Tab-separated table of C-alpha atoms in Angstrom:
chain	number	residue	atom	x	y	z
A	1	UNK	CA	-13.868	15.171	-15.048
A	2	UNK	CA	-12.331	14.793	-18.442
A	3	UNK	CA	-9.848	11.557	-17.614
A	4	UNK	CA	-6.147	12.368	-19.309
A	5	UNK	CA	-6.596	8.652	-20.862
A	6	UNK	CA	-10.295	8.657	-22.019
A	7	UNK	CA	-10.127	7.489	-25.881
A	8	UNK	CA	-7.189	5.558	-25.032
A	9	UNK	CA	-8.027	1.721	-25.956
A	10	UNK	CA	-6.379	-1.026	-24.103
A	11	UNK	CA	-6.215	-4.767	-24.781
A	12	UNK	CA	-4.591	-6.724	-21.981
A	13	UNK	CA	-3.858	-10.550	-22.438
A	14	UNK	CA	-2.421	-10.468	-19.059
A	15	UNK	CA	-3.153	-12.764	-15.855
A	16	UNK	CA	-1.542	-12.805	-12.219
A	17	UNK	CA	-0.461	-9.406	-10.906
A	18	UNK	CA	2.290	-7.448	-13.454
A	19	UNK	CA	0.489	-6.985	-16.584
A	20	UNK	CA	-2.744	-6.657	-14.771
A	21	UNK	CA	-1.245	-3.765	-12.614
A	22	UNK	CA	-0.688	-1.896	-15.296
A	23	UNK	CA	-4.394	-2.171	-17.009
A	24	UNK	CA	-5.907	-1.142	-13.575
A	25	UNK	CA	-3.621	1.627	-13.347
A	26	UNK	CA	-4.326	2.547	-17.162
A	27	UNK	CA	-8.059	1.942	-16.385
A	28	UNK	CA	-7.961	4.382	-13.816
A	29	UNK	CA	-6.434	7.414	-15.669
A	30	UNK	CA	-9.844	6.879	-18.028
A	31	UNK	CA	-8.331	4.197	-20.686
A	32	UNK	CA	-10.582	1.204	-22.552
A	33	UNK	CA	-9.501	-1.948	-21.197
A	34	UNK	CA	-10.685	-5.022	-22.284
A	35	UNK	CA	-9.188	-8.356	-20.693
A	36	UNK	CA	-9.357	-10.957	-22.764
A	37	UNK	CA	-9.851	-14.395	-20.367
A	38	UNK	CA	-10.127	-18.008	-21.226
A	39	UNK	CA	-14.188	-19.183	-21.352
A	40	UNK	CA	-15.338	-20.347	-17.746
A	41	UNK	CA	-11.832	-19.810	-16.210
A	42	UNK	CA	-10.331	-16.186	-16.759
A	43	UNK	CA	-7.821	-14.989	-14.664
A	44	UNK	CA	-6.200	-17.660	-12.283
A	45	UNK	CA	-6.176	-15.254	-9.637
A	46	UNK	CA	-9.754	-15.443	-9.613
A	47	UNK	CA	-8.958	-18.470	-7.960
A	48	UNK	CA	-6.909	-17.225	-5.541
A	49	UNK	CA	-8.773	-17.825	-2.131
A	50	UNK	CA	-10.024	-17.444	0.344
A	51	UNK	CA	-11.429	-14.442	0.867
A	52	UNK	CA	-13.536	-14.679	-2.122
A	53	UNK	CA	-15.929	-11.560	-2.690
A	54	UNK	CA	-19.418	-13.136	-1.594
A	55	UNK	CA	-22.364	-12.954	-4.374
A	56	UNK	CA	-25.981	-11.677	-2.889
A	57	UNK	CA	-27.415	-14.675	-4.633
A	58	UNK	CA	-24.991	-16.776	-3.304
A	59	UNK	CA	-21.667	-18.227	-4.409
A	60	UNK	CA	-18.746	-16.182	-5.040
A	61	UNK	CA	-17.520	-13.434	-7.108
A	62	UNK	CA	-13.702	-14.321	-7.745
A	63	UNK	CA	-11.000	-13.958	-5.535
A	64	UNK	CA	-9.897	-10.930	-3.497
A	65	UNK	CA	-6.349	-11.311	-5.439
A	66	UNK	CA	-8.115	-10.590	-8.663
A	67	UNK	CA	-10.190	-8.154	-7.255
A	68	UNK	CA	-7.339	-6.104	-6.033
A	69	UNK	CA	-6.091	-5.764	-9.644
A	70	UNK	CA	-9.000	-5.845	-12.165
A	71	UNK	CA	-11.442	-2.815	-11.599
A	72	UNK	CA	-12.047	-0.710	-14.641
A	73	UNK	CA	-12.162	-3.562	-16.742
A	74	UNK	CA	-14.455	-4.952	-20.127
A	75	UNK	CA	-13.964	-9.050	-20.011
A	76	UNK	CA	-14.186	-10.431	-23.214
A	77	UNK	CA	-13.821	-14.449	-22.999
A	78	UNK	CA	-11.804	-15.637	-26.078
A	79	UNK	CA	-10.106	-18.975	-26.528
A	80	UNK	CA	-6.015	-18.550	-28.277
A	81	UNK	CA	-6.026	-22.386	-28.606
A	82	UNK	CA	-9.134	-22.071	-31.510
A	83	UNK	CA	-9.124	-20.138	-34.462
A	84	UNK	CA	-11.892	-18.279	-33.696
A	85	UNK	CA	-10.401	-16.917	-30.459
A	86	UNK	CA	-7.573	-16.041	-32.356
A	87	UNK	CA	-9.742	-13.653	-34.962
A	88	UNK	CA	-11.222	-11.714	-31.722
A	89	UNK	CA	-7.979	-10.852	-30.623
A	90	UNK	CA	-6.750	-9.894	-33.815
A	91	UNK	CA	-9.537	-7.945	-34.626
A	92	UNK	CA	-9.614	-6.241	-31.289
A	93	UNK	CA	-5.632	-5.449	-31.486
A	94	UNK	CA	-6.174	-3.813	-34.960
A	95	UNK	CA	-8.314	-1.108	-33.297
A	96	UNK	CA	-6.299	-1.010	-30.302
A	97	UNK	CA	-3.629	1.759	-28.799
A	98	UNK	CA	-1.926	-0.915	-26.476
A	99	UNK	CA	-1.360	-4.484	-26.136
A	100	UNK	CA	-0.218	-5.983	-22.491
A	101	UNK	CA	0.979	-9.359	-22.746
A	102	UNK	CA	2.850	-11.502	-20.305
A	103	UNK	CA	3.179	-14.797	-21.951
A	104	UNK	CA	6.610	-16.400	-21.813
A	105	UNK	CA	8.843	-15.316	-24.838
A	106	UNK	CA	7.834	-16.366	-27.948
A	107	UNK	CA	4.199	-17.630	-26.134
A	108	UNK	CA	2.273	-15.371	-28.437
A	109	UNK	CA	3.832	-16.241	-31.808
A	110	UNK	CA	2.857	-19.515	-32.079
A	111	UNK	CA	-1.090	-17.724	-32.422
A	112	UNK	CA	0.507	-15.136	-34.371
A	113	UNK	CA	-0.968	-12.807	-31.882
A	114	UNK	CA	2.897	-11.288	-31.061
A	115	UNK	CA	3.956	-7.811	-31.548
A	116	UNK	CA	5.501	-8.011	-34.911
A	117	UNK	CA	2.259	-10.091	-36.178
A	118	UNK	CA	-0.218	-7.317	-34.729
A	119	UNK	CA	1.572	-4.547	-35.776
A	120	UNK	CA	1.016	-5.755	-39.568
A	121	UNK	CA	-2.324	-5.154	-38.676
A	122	UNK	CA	-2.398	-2.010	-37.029
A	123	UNK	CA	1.421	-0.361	-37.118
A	124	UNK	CA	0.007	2.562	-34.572
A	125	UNK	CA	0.034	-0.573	-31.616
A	126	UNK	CA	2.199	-0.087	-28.342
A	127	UNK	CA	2.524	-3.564	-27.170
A	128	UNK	CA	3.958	-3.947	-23.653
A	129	UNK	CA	5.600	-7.848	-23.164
A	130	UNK	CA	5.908	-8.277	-19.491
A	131	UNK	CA	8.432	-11.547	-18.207
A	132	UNK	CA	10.274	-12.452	-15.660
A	133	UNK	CA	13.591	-12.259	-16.991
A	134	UNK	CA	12.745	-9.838	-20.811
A	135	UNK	CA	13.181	-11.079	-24.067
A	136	UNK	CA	16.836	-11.962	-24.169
A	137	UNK	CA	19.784	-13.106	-22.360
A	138	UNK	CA	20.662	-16.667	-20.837
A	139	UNK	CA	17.287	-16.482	-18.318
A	140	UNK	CA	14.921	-15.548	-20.888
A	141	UNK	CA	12.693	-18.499	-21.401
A	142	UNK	CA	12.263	-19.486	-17.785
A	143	UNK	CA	9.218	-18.256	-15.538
A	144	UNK	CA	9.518	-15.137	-13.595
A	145	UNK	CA	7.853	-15.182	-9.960
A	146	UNK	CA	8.002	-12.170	-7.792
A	147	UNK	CA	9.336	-14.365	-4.887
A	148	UNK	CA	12.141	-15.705	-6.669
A	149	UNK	CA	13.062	-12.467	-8.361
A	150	UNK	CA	13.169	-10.652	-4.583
A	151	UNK	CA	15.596	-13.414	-3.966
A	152	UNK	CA	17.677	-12.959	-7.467
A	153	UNK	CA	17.208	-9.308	-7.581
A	154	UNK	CA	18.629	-8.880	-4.431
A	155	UNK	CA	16.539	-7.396	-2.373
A	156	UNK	CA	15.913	-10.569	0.069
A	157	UNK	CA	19.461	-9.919	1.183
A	158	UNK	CA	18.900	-6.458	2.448
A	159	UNK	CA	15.512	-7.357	4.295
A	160	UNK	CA	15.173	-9.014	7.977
A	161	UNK	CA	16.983	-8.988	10.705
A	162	UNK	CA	20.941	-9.182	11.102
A	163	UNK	CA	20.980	-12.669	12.765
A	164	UNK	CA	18.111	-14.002	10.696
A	165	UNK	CA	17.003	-15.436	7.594
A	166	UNK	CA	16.499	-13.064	4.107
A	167	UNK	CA	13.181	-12.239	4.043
A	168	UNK	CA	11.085	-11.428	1.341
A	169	UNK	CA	8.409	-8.026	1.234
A	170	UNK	CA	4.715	-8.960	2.433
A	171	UNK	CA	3.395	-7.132	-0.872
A	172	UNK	CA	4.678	-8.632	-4.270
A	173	UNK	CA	7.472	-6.002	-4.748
A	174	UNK	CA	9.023	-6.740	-8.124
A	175	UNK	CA	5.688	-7.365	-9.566
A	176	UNK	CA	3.726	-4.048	-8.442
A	177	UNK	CA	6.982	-2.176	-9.567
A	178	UNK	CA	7.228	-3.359	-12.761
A	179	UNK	CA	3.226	-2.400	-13.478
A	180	UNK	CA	4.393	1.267	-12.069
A	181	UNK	CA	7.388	1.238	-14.288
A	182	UNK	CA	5.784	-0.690	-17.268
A	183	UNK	CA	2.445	1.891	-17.070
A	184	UNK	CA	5.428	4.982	-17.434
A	185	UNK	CA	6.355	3.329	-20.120
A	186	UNK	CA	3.380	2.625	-22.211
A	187	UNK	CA	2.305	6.273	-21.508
A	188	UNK	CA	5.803	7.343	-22.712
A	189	UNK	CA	5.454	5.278	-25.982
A	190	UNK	CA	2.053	6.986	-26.347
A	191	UNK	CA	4.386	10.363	-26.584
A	192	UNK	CA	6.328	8.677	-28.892
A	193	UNK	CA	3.962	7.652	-31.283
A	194	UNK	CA	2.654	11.206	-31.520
A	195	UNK	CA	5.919	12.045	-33.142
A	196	UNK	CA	6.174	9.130	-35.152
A	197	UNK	CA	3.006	8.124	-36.259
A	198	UNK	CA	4.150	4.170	-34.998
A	199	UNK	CA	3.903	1.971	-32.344
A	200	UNK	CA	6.630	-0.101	-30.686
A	201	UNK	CA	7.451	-2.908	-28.394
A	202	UNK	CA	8.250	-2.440	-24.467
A	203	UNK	CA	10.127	-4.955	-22.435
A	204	UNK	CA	9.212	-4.929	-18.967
A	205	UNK	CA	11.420	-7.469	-17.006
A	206	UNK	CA	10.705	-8.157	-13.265
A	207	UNK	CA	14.451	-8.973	-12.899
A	208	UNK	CA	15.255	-6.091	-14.559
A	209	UNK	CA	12.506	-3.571	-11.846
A	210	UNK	CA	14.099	-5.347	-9.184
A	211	UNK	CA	17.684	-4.656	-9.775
A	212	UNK	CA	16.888	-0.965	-10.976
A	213	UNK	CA	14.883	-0.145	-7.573
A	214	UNK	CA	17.260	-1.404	-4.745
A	215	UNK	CA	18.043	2.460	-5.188
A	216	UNK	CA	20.601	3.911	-2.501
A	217	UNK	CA	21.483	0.353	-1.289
A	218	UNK	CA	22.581	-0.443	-4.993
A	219	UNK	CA	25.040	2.601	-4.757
A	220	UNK	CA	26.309	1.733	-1.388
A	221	UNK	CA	27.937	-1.223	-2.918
A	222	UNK	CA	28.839	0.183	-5.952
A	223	UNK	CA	30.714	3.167	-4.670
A	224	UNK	CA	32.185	1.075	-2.019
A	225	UNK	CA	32.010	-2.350	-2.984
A	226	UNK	CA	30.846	-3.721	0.077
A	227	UNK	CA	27.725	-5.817	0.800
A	228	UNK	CA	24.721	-3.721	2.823
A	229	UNK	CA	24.000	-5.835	5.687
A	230	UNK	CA	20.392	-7.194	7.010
A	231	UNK	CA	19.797	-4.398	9.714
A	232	UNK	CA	15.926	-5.280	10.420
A	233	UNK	CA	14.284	-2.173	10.784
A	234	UNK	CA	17.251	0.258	11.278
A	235	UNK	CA	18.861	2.237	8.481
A	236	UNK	CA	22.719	1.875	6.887
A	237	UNK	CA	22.998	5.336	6.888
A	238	UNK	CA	20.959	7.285	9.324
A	239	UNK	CA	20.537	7.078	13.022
A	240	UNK	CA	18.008	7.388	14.230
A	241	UNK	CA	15.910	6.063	11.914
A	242	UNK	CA	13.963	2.866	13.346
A	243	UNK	CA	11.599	1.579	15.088
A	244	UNK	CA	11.845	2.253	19.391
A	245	UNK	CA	10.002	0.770	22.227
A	246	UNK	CA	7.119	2.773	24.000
A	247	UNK	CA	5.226	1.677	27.280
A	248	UNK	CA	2.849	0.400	25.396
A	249	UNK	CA	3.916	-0.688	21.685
A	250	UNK	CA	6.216	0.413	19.398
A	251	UNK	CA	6.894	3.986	17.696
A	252	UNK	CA	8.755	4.793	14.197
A	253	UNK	CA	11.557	7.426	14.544
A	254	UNK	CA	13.315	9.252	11.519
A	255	UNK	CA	15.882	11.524	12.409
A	256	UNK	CA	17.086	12.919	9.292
A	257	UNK	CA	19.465	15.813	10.147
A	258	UNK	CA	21.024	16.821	13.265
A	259	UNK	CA	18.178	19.359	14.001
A	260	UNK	CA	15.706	16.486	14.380
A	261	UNK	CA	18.033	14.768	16.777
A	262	UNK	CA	18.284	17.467	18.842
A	263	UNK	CA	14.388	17.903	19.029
A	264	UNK	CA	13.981	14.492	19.744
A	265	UNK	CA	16.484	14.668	22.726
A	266	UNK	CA	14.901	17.245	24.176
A	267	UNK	CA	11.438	15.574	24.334
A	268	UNK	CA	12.978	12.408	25.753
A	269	UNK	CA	14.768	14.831	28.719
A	270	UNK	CA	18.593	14.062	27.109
A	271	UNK	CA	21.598	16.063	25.957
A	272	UNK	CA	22.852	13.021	23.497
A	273	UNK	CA	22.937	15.915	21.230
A	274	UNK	CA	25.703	17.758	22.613
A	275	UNK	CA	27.948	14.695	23.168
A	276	UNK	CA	30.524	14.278	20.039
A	277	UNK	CA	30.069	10.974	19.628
A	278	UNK	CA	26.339	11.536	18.967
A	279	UNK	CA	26.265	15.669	17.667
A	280	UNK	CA	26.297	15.031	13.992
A	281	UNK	CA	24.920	11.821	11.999
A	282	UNK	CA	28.123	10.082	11.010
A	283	UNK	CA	29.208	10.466	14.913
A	284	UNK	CA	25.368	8.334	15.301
A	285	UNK	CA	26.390	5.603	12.876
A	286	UNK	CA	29.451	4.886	14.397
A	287	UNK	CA	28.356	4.590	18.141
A	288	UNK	CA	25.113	3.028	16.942
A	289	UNK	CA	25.814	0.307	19.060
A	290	UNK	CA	26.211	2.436	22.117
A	291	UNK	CA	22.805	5.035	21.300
A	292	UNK	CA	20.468	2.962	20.334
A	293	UNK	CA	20.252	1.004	23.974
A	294	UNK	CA	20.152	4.349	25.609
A	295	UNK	CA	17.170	5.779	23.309
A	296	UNK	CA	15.036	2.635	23.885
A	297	UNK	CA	15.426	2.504	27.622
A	298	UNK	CA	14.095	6.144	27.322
A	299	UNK	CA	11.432	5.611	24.553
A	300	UNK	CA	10.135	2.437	26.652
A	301	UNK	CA	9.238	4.562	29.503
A	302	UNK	CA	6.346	7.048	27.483
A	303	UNK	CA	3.166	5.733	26.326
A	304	UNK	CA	2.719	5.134	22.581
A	305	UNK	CA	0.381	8.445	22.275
A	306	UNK	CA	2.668	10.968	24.153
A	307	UNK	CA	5.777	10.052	21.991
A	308	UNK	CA	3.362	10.462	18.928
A	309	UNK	CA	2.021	13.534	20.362
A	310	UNK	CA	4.876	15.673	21.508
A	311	UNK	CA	7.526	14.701	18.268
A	312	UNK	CA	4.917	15.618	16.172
A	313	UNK	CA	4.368	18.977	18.144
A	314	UNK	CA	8.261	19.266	17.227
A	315	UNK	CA	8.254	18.684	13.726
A	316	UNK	CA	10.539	15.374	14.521
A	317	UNK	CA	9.272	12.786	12.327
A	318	UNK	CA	7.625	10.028	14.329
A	319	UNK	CA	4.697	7.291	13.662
A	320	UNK	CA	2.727	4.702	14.859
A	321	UNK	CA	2.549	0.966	13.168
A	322	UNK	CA	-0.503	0.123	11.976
A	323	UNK	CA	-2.134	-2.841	11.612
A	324	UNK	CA	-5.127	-3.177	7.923
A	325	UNK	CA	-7.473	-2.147	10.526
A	326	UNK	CA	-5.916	1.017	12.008
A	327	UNK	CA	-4.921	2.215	8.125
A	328	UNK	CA	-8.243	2.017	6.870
A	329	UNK	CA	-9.520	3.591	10.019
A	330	UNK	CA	-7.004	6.403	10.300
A	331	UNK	CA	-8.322	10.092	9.836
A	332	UNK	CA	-6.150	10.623	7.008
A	333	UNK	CA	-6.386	7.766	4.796
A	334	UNK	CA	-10.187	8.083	4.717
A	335	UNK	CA	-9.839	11.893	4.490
A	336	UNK	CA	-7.590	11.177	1.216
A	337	UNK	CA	-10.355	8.407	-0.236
A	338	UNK	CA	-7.825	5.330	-0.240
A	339	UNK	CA	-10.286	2.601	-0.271
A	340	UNK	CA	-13.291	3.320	-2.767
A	341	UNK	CA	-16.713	0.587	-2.893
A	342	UNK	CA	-17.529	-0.073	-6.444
A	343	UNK	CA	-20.783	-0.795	-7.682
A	344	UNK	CA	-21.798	-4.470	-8.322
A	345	UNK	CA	-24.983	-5.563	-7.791
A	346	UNK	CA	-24.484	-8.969	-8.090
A	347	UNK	CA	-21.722	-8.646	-4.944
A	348	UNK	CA	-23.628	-8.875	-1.321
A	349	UNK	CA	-24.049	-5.477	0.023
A	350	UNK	CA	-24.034	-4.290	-3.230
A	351	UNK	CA	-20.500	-3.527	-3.984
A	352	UNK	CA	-16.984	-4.299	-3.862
A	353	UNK	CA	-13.914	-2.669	-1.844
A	354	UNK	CA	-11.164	-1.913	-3.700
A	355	UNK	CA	-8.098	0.480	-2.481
A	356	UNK	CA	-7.587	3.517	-5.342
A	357	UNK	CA	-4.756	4.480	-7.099
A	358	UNK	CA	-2.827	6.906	-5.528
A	359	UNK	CA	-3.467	9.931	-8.592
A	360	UNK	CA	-4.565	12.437	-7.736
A	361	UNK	CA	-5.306	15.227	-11.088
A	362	UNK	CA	-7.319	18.747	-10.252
A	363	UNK	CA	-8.484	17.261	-6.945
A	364	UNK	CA	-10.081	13.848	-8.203
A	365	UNK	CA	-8.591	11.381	-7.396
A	366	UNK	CA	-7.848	8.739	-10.224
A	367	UNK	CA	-10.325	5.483	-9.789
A	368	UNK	CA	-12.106	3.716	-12.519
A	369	UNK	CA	-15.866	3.661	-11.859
A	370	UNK	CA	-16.601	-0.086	-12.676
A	371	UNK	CA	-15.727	-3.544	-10.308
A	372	UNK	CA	-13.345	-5.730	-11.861
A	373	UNK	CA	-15.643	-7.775	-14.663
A	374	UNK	CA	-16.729	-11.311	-14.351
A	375	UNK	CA	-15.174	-13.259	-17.266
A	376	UNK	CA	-16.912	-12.859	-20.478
A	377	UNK	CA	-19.139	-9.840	-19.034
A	378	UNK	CA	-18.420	-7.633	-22.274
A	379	UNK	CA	-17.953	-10.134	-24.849
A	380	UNK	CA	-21.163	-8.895	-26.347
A	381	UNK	CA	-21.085	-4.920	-25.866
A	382	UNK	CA	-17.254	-5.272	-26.821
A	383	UNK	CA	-17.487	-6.898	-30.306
A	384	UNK	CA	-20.467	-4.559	-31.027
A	385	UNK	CA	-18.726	-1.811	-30.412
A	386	UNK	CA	-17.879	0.378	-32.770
A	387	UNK	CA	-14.502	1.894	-31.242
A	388	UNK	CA	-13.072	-1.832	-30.693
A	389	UNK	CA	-14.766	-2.399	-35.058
A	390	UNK	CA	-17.824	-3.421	-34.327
């Protein structure tokens, strides 16, 4: 298949997980990327261990953490703090359709390798500046870290149980979002510059993802102007819509609408559904305190598998929780292609897992082809090539 991005050529001086995210993702929809890395280091998630990916001849082959964000990938190894380092990436960003960057503001000017330097040389470049807080306002020159923008942002106040501490998402939230959001936007620029005939600068701020995805929670306290409680797994609006005791381990239940509720009633052997204080949704919320008791002393006595089994039969949404292990072992994960094993012969056994992007265009799915690069691996095929002006 023809990938919608093939032709499209990417330079990413990113490191960590934003910026990254957003060449992988680019990489995957068919796009050029080269990654330029500092000689002998690269990446300091490469670092980022244990698990390291194991090398056949012994050693290791970076990080998992660097793996999970850097397939697709050219490495060129260039060093900003020399001149010469400098000329690659100025050369390479004058034949380029996009520059990622995540450098604290104002890191790349001091090179001259910024956006309004670059685009001297090549006025067609999208560059996309990724930071923790953007390029203005009274936070702008401080670090951004996913962990303390979950906690700024917000979102650390609406996650973990009522009577516990805020607690922050197992995946690095703002970071992941902001390579979704900050990919839309490159490819929107793209658009742009089809129009226009010119580049342009993006600002992608974690702060800024963070704030702009706390979503319906946001609006609750807008429209009200009261603060969403911690409510662990159960939902500020819906009931019921959380996780229930079986016999033998725990079930998800989502009760949307009425018509689920009374579905889910009668599997459990109840008429909660004709009481008023439980008929309609609102009714729920209010008497949460009462229902929920009552539905887990029910739940608690059917095995895991029949409360799976019959909601499903009822069209009630139900599910289990699953452990790494169960995911990549469910039916319809690996019916879908989720995790993907990349060539690398240098990796023992041959190849690398990675998980693939969730695209999927004309029935194939979206996945570069290549395992993420070992630094410098395309320093030689890059500069010789005559796409990138060599």
């Amino acid at each position: 298949m023809h990938k919608p991005l093939a032709g499209i050529k990417v330079l990413e001086l990113a490191r960590i997980l934003a910026g990254p995210w957003i060449g992988q993702l680019l990489a995957d929809l068919g796009a050029d990327v080269v990654k330029i890395e500092r000689p002998g280091i690269g990446d300091d998630t490469r670092s980022w261990g244990p698990p390291f990916v194991e090398a056949a001849e012994g050693g290791t082959l970076s990080a998992s953490y660097f793996h999970s964000t850097n397939r697709g990938k050219r490495s060129v190894a260039a060093d900003f703090e020399t001149e010469e380092g400098r000329a690659v990436v100025r050369r390479l960003a004058a034949h380029a359709d996009v520059m990622i960057e995540n450098f604290k503001v104002g890191g790349l000017k001091k090179y001259g390798l910024d956006h309004e330097s670059l685009r001297a040389l090549n006025p067609r470049l999208v560059t996309c500046s990724v930071t923790g807080f953007g390029q203005d306002g009274p936070y702008a020159p401080r670090a951004g870290y996913d962990f303390m923008i979950q906690g700024l942002g917000g979102i650390m106040s609406l996650t973990g149980e009522p009577d516990g501490e805020p607690v922050k998402t197992a995946v690095a939230f703002a970071d992941v979002f902001t390579g979704v959001y900050g990919t839309v936007a490159i490819l929107a620029a793209l658009q742009g510059r089809h129009a226009t005939g010119e580049g342009c600068h993006i600002d992608m701020a974690l702060l800024d993802t963070q704030v702009s995805v706390l979503g319906n929670q946001a609006l609750v306290y807008l429209v009200s102007g009261l603060l969403p409680p911690r409510m662990g797994n159960e939902h500020t609006s819906i009931v019921p819509y959380q996780v229930f005791p079986a016999a033998d381990g725990h079930v998800i239940v989502a009760c949307g609408n009425d018509g689920q509720f009374e579905k889910f009633c009668g599997v459990l052997g109840t008429a909660w559904h004709r009481d008023p204080a439980y008929a309609t949704n609102p009714a729920r919320v209010t008497n949460r305190a009462v229902l929920i008791p009552l539905i887990a002393a029910e739940t608690q006595r059917h095995p895991k598998a029949e409360l799976l089994a019959k909601l499903t039969a009822v069209n009630v949404p139900v599910g289990p929780i699953n452990d790494l292990a169960e995911v990549f072992s469910d039916p319809q994960v690996l019916h879908r292609g989720l995790r993907v094993d990349l060539p690398e012969p240098r990796a023992r056994g041959g190849s690398v897992p990675s998980v693939s992007s969730p695209i999927v265009i004309d029935g194939v799915r979206m996945v570069a082809e290549r395992a993420s690069p070992q630094v410098g691996d395309h320093t030689e095929s890059v500069l010789s090539d005559p796409a990138w002006g060599g």
